[in-house]
Short mmCIF file of C-alpha atoms and ligand atoms in Angstrom, two decimals:
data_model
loop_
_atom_site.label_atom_id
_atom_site.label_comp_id
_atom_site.label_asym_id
_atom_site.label_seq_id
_atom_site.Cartn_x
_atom_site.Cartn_y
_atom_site.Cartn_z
CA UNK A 77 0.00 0.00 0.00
CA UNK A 78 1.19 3.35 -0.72
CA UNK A 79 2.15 5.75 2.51
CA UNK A 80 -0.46 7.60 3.97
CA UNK A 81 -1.11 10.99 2.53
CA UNK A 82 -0.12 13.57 4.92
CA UNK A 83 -1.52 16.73 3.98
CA UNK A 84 -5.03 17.47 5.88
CA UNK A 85 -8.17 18.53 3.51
CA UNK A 86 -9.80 21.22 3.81
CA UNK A 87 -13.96 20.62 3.98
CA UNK A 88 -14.69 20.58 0.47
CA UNK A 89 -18.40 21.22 -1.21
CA UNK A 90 -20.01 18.43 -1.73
CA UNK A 91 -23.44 17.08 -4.06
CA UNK A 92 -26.74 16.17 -1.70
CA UNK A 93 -25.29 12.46 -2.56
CA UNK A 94 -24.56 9.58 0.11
CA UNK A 95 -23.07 5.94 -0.28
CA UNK A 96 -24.46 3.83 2.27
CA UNK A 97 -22.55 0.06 2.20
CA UNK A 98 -23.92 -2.56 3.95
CA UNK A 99 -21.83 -5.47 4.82
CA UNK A 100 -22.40 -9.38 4.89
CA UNK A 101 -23.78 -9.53 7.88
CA UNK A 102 -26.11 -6.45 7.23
CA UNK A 103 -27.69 -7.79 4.12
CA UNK A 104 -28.51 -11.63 5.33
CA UNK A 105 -32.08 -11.99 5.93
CA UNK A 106 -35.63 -10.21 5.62
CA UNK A 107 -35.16 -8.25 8.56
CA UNK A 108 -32.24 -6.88 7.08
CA UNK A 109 -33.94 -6.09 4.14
CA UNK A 110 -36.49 -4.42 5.76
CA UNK A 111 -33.43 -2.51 7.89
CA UNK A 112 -32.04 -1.22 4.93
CA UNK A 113 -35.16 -0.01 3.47
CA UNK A 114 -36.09 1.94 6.78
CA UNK A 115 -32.43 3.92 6.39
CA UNK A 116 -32.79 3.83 2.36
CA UNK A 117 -36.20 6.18 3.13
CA UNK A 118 -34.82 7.89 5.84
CA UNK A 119 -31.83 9.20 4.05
CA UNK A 120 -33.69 9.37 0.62
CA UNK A 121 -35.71 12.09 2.05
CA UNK A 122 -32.95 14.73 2.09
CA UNK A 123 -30.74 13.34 -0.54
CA UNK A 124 -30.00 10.88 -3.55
CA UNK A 125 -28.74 7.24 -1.75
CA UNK A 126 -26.78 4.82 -3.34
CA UNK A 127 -26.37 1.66 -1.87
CA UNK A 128 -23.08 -0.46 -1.81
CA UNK A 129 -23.98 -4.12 -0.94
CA UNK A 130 -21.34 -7.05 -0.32
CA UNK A 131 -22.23 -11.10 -0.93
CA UNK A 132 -24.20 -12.20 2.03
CA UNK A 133 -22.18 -13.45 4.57
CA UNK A 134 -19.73 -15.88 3.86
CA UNK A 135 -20.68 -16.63 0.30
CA UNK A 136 -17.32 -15.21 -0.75
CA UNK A 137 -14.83 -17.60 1.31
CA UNK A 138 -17.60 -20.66 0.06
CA UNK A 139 -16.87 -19.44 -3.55
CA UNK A 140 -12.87 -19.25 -2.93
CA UNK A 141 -12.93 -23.03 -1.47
CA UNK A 142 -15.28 -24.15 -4.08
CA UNK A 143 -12.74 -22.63 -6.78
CA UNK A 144 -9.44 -24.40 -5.00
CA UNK A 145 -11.55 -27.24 -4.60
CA UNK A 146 -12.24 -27.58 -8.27
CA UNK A 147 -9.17 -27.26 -9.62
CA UNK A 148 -7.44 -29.37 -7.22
CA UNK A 149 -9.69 -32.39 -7.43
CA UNK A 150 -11.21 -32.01 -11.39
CA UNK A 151 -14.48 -31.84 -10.05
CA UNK A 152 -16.79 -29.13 -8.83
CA UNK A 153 -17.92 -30.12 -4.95
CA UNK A 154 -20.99 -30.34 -3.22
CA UNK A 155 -20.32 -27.10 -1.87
CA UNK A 156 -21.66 -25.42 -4.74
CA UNK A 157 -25.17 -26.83 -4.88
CA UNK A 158 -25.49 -25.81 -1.31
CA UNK A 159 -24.39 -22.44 -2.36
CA UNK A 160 -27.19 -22.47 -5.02
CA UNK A 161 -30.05 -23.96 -2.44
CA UNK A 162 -28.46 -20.46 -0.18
CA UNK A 163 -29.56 -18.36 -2.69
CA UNK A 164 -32.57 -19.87 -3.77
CA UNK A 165 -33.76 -19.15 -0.23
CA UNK A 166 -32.49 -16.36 0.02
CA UNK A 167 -34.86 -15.03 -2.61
CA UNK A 168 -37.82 -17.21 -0.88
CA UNK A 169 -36.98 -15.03 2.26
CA UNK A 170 -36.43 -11.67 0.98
CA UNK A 171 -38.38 -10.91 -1.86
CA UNK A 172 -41.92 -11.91 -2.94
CA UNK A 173 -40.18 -14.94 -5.69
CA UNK A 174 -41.41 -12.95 -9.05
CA UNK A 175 -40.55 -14.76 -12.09
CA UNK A 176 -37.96 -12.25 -12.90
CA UNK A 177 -35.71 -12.51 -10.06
CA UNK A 178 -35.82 -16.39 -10.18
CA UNK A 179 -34.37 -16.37 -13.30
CA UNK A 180 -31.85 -14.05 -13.19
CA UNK A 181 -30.62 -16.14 -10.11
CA UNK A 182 -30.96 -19.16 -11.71
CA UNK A 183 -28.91 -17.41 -14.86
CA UNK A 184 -26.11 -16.02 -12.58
CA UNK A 185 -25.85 -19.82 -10.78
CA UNK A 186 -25.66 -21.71 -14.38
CA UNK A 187 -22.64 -19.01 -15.19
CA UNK A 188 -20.79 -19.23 -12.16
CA UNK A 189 -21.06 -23.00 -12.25
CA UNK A 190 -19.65 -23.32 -15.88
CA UNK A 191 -16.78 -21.25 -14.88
CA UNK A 192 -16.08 -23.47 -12.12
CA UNK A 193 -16.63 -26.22 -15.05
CA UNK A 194 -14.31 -25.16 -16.78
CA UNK A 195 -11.68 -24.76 -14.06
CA UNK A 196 -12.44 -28.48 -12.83
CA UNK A 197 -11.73 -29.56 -16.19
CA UNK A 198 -8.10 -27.62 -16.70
CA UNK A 199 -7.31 -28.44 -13.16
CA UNK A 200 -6.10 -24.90 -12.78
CA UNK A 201 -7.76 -21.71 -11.74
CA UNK A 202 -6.26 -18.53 -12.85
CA UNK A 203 -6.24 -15.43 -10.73
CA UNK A 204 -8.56 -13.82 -13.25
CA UNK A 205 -11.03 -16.89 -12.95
CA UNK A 206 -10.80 -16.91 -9.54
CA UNK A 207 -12.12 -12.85 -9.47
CA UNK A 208 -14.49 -13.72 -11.72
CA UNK A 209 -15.86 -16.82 -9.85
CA UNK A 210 -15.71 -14.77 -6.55
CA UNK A 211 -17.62 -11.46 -8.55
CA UNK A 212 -20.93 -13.85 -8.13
CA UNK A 213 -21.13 -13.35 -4.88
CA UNK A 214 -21.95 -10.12 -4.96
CA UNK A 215 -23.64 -9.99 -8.61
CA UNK A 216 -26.52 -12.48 -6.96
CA UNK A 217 -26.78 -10.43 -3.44
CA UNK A 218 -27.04 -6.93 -5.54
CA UNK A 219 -29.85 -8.48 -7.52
CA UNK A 220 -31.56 -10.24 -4.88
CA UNK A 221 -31.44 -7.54 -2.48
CA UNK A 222 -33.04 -5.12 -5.01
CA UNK A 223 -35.36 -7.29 -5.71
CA UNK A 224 -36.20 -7.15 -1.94
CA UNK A 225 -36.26 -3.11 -2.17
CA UNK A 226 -38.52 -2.92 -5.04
CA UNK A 227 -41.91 -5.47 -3.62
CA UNK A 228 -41.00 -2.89 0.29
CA UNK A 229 -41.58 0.27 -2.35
CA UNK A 230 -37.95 1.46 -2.67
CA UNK A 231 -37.23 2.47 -6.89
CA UNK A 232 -34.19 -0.25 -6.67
CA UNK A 233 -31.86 -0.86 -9.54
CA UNK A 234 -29.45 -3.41 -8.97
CA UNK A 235 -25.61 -1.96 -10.64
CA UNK A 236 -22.86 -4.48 -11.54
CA UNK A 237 -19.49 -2.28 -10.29
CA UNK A 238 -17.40 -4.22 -13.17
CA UNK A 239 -19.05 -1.31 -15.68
CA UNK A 240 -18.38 1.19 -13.06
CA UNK A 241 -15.22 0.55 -11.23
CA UNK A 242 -11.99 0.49 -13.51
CA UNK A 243 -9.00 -1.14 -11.81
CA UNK A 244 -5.14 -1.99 -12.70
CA UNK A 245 -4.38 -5.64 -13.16
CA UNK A 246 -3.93 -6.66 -10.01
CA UNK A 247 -6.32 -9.60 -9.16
CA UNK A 248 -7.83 -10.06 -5.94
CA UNK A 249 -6.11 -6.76 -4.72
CA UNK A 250 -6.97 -4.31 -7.43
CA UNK A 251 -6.57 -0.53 -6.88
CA UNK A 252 -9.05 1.55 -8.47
CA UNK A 253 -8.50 4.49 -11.43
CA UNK A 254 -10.87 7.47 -9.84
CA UNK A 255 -10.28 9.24 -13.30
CA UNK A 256 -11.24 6.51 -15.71
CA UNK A 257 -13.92 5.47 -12.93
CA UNK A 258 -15.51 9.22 -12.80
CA UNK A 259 -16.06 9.56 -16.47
CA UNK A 260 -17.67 5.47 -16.22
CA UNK A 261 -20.24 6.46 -12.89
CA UNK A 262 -21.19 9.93 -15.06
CA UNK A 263 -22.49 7.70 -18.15
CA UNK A 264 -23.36 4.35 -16.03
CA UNK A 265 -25.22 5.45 -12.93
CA UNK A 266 -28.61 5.31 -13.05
CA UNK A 267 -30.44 8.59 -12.57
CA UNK A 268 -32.95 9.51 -10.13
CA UNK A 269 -35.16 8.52 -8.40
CA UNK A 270 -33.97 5.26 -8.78
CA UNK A 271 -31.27 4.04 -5.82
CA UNK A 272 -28.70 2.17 -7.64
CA UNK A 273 -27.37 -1.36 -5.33
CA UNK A 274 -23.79 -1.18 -6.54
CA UNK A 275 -21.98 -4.90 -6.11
CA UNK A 276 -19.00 -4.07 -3.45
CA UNK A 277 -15.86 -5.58 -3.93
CA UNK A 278 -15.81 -6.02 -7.64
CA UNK A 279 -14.18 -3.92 -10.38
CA UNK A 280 -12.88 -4.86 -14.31
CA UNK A 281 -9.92 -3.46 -15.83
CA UNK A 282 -10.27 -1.08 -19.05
CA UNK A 283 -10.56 -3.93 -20.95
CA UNK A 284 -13.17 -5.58 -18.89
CA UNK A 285 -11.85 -8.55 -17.62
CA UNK A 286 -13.26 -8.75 -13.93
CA UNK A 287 -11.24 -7.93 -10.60
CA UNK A 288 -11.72 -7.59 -7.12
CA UNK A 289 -10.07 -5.21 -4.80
CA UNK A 290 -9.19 -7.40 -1.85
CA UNK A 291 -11.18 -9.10 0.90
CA UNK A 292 -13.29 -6.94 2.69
CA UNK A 293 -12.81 -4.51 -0.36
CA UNK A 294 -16.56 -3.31 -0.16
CA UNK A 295 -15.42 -0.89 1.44
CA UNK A 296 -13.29 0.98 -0.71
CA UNK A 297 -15.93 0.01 -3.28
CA UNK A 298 -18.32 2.70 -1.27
CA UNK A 299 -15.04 5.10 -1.30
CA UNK A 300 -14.14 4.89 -4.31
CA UNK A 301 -18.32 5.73 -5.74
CA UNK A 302 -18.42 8.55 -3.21
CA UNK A 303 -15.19 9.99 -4.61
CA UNK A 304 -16.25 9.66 -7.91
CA UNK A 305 -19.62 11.04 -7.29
CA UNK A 306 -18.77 13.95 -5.01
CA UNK A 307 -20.48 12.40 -2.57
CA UNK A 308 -21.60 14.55 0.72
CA UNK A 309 -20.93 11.07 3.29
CA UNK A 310 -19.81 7.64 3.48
CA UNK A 311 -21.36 5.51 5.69
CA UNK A 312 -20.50 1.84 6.66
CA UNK A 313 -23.37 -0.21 8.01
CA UNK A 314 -22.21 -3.45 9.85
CA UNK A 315 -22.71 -6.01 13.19
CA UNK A 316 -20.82 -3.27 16.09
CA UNK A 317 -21.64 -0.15 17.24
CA UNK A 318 -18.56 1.31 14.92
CA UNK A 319 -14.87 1.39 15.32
CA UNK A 320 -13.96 0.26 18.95
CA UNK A 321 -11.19 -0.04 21.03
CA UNK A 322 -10.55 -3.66 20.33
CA UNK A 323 -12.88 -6.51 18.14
CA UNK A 324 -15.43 -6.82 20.67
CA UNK A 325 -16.07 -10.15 19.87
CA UNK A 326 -12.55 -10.90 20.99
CA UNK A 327 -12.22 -8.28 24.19
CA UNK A 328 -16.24 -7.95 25.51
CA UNK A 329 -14.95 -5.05 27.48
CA UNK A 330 -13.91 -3.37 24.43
CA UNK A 331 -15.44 0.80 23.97
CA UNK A 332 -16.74 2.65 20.80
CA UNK A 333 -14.63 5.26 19.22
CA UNK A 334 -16.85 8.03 18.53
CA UNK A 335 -14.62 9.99 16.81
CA UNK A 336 -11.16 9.45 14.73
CA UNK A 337 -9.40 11.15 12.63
CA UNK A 338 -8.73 9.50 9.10
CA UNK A 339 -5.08 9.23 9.72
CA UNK A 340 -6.18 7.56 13.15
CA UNK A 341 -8.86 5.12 11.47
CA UNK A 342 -6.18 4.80 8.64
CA UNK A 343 -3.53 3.46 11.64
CA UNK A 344 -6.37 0.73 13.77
CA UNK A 345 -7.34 -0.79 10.16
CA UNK A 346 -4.08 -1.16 8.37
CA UNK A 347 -2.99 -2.88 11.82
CA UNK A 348 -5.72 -4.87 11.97
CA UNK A 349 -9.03 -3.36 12.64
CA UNK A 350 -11.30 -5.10 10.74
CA UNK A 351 -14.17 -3.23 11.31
CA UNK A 352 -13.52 -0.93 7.88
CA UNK A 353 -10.77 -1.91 4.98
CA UNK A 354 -7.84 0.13 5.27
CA UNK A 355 -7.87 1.06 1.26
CA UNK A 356 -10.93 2.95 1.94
CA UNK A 357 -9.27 5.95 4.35
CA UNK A 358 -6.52 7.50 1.72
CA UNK A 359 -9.63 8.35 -0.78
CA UNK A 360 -12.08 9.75 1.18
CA UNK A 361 -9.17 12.05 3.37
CA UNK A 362 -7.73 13.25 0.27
CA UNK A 363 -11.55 14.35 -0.97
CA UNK A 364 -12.71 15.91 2.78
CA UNK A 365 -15.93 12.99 2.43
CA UNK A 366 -16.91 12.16 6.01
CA UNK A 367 -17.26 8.67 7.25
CA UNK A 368 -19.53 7.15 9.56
CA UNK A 369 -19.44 3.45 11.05
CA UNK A 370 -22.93 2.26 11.91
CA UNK A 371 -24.22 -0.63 13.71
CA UNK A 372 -27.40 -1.97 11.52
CA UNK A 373 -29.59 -3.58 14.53
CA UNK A 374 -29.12 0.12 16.40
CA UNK A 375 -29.46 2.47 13.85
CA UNK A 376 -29.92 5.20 16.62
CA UNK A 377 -27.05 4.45 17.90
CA UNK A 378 -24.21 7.18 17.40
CA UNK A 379 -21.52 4.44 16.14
CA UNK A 380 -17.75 6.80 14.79
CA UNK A 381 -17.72 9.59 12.67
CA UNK A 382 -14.59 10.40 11.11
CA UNK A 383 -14.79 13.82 9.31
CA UNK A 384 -11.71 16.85 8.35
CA UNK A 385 -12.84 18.64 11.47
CA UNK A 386 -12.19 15.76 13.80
CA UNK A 387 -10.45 16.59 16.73
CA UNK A 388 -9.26 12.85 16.96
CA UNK A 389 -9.19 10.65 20.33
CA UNK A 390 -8.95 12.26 23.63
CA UNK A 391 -6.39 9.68 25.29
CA UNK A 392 -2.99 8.25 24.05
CA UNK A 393 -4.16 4.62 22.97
CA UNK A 394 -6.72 4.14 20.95
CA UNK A 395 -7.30 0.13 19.89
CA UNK A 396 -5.85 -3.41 20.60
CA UNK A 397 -5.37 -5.08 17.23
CA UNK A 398 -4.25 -8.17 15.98
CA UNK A 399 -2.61 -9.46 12.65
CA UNK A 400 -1.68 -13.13 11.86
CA UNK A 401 1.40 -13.46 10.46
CA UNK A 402 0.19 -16.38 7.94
CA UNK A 403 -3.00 -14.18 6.43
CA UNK A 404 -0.07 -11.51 5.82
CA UNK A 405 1.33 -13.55 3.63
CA UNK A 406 -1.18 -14.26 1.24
CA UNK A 407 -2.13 -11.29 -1.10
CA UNK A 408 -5.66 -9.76 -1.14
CA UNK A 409 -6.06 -11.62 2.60
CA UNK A 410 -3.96 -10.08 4.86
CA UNK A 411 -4.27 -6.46 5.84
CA UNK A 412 -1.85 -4.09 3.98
CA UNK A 413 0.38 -2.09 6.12
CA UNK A 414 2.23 1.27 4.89
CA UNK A 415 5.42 1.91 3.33
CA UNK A 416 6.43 3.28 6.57
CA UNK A 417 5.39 0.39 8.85
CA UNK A 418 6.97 -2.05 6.39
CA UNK A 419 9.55 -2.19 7.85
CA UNK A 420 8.35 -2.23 11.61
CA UNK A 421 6.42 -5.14 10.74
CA UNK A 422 9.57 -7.42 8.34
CA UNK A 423 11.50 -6.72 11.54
CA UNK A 424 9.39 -8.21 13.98
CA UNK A 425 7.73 -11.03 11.67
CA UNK A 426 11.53 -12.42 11.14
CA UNK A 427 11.78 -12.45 15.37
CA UNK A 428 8.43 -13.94 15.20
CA UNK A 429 9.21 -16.61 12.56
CA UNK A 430 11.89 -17.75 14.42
CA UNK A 431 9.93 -19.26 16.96
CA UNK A 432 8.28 -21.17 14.56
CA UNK A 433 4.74 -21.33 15.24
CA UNK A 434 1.75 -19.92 14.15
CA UNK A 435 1.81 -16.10 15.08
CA UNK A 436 -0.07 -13.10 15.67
CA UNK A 437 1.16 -9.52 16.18
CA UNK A 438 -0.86 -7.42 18.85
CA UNK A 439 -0.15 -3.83 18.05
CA UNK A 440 -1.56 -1.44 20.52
CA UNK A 441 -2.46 1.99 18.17
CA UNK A 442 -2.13 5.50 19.80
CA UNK A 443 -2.59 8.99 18.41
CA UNK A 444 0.06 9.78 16.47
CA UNK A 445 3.32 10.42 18.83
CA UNK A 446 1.79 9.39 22.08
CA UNK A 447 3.15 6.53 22.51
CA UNK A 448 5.53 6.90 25.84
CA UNK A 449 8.77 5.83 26.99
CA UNK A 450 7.31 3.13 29.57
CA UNK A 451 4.84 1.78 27.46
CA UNK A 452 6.49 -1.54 25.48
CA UNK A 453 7.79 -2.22 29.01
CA UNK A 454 4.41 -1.76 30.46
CA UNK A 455 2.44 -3.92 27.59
CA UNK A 456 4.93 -6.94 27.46
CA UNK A 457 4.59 -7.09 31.45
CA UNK A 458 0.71 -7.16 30.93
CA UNK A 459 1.37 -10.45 28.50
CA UNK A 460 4.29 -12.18 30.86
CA UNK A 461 2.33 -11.81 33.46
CA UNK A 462 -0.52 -14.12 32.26
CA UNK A 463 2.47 -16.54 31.72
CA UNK A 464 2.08 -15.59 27.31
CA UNK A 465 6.15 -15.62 25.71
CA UNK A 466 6.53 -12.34 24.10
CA UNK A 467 8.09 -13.12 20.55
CA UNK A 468 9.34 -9.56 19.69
CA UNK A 469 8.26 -6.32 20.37
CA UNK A 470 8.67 -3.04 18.28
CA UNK A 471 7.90 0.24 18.27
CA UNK A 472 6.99 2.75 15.56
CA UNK A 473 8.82 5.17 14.43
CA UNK A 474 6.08 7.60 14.37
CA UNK A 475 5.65 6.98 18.13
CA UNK A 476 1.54 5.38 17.24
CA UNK A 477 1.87 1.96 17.76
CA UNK A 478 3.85 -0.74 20.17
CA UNK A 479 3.21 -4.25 18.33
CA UNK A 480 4.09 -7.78 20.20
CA UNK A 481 4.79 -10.98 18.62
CA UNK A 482 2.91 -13.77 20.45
CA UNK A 483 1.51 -17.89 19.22
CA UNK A 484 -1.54 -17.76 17.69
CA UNK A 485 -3.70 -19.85 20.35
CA UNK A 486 -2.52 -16.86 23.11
CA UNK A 487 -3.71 -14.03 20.91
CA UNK A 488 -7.06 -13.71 22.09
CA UNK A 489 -6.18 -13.92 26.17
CA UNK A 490 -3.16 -11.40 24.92
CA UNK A 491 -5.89 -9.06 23.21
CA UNK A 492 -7.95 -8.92 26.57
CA UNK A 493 -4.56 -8.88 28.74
CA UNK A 494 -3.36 -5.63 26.87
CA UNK A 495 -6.63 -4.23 26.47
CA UNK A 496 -7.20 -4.02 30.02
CA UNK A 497 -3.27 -3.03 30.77
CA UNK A 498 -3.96 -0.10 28.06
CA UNK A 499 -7.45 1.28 28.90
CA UNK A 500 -7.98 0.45 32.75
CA UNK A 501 -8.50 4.00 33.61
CA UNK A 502 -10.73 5.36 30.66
CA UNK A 503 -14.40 6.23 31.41
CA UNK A 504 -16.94 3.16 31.18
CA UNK A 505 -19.52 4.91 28.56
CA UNK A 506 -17.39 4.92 25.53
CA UNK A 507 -13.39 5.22 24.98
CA UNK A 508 -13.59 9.05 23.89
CA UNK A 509 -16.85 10.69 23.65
P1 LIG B 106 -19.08 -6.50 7.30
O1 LIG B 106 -19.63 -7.84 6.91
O2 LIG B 106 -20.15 -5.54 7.71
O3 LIG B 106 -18.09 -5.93 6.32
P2 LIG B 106 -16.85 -7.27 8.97
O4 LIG B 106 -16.96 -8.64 9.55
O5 LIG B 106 -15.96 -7.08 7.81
O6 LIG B 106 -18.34 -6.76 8.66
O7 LIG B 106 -16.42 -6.20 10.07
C1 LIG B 106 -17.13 -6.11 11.28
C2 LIG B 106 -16.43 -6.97 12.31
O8 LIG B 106 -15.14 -6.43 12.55
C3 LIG B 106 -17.08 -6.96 13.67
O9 LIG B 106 -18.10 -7.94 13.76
C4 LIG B 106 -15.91 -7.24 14.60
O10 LIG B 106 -15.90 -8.59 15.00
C5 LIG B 106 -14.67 -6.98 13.76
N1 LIG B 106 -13.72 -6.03 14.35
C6 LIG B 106 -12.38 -6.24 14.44
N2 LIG B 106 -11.78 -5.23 15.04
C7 LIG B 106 -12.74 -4.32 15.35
C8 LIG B 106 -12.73 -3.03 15.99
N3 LIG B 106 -11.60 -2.46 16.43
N4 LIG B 106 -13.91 -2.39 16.13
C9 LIG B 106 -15.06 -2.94 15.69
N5 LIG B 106 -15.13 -4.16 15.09
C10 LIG B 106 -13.99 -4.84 14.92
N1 LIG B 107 -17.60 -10.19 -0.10
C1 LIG B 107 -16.20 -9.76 -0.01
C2 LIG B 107 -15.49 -10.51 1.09
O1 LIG B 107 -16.12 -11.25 1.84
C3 LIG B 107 -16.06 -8.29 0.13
C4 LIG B 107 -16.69 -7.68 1.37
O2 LIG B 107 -17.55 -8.30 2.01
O3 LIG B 107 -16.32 -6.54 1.69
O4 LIG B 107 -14.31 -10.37 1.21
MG1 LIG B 108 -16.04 -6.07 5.98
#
């Protein structure tokens, strides 16, 4: 990943435009449906909406195993009529089963299983088969979920992102051309009043052949649209109440964030905050687009707003995050890091490796140049204490993060070890409201 653009944007004008993206988990299931619609209205009220919507939730890792499956054995697996039963229900459940949808489900299934076809009979899948075996994931959600907008009263139009989204050749982690992609979203988009439900995570390049822009790219799929269509907000609609101070389905005593700045959000996702793709940040900083990260069972809730006027966190540390050392070594999986933490990171993954097992790096993120002189000390006491061997630790040279090596099976008792260590003394309601 390229370093993180330093210079701060000033508030910029923007259209009465927002990109809402809903993720997996937000788009599996009636209620969800009926979830997005009640937003969709809201929102549609003051503004034009267009939706961003990923594959429902885990169709995309199905689709990847199917693929390896194929070509490794010669023969498409089981997996994949399960897959097509999924989705069959899926239209049962969340739309009223017109003719129209059925069929193009049914259509989309028969493609995606002849590529697979294909691939089981070359044993071999290329990166470019694999995007476009993985692209049906969202290509059936975005129609289905339409479909599901339309019979609630909502003017849906599902929009496959491979004729919006232009990309360099990079399959499975494709970075997007905002030029080439502007002039595409100015002809492609459908016009009002009709909310387009864009596929996330796909793109093609100039020439068309399909791409995807890395897992959990959805994201930067909503980033990229707002960019292009000077959009006035960003928000992310997932499972949490926003960006917190560790994943609280690791650390339950983990806090909301209610507000970051982007170079803070920028510095918990490329270390491993899940909760929003790191490729997403750079785009919307450089254009002054504010994000929000919303929790889609409490839309009322406040969730984190990142915007140019951010003030940022109030304390030093501001997450707990974790990175296994194997996912960073596959491309597209593992979450990029910058140019400038590179190097952090090669340093401590060769003291890591050394131990030989299976290992994760707990970073602890700060504001920018808060990180103090006791602090590594402090953290890698908090681990030996609970009897965890500390693999490596290293520090930042921007003085924002102190990141431990430590085995796999410990991470999760490290996470809550540290996050306790780090945030003991911060108020109970959130981590800085
Ligand atoms: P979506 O399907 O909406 O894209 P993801 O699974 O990609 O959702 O991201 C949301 C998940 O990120 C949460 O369920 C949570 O387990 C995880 N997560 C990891 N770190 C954090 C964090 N610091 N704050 C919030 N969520 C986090
Ligand atoms: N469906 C894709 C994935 O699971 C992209 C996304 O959900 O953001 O990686
Ligand atoms: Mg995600």
């Amino acid at each position: 990943m390229r370093p993180y653009a330093r210079e701060v944007t000033p508030e910029r004008p923007h259209r009465a435009l927002r990109v809402m993206k809903f993720g997996g988990s937000s788009v599996t299931g009636a209620d969800r449906i009926d979830a997005i619609v009640k937003v969709t209205t809201e929102r549609s009220r003051s503004r034009r909406v267009v939706l961003v919507v990923s594959a429902f939730a885990d169709v995309t890792a199905t689709l990847e195993g199917i693929a390896i499956a194929s070509a490794r054995d010669g023969v498409v697996p089981d997996d994949f009529s399960r897959l097509r039963a999924y989705h069959r229900q899926a239209v049962g459940k969340m739309t009223a089963s017109g003719a129209t949808i059925r069929s193009t489900v049914e259509r989309l299934l028969r493609e995606c299983e002849g590529v697979l076809g294909r691939v089981a009979s070359r044993r071999a899948c290329s990166p470019a088969e694999l995007d476009t075996i993985l692209s049906f994931g969202e290509r059936l959600s975005s129609e289905i979920i339409a479909a599901g907008l339309i019979q609630r009263g909502v003017h849906a139009v599902p929009v496959d992102a491979g004729a919006l989204i232009v990309t360099d050749a990079t399959h499975g982690d494709a970075r997007a051309d905002l030029d080439a992609t502007s002039e595409r979203v100015q002809a492609a988009m459908p016009r009002e009043p009709a909310v387009p439900v864009v596929t996330g995570f796909i793109g093609a390049t100039s020439t068309g052949v399909r791409t995807t822009l890395g897992r959990e790219g959805s994201d930067y799929s909503a980033a990229i649209l707002a960019v292009c269509l000077e959009a006035d907000g960003v928000e992310i609609w997932t499972d949490v109440d926003g960006v917190m101070t560790a994943d609280p389905r690791v650390v339950p005593e983990a806090l909301p964030l209610r507000e970051l700045s982007y170079q803070e959000l920028f510095d918990l996702t490329s270390w491993g905050a899940k909760v929003v793709h790191p490729k997403t940040v750079r785009p919307l900083h450089e254009a002054g687009i504010p994000l929000e990260i919303k929790n889609t069972t409490s839309p009322s809730d406040p969730g984190t707003r990142i915007h140019v006027g951010a003030t940022g966190a109030t304390g030093g540390p501001l997450g707990v995050t974790r990175l296994d050392v194997a996912a960073l070594r596959s491309p597209g999986h593992g979450t990029p890091s910058t140019g400038e933490a590179r190097a952090q990171l090669e340093t401590l993954i060769g003291e890591i490796e050394a131990t030989g097992r299976d290992s994760a790096i707990i970073t602890v993120v700060h504001r920018r140049g808060a990180v103090t002189d006791r602090a590594a000390d402090t953290i890698a006491d908090s681990l030996r204490q609970k009897g965890i061997f500390v693999a490596g630790i290293s520090e930042g040279a921007n003085h924002a993060t102190v990141s431990l090596g430590v085995a796999c099976e410990h991470a999760d008792l490290a996470m809550n070890a540290v996050h306790r260590t780090v945030f003991s003394s911060r108020p109970k309601a959130s981590a800085n409201a």
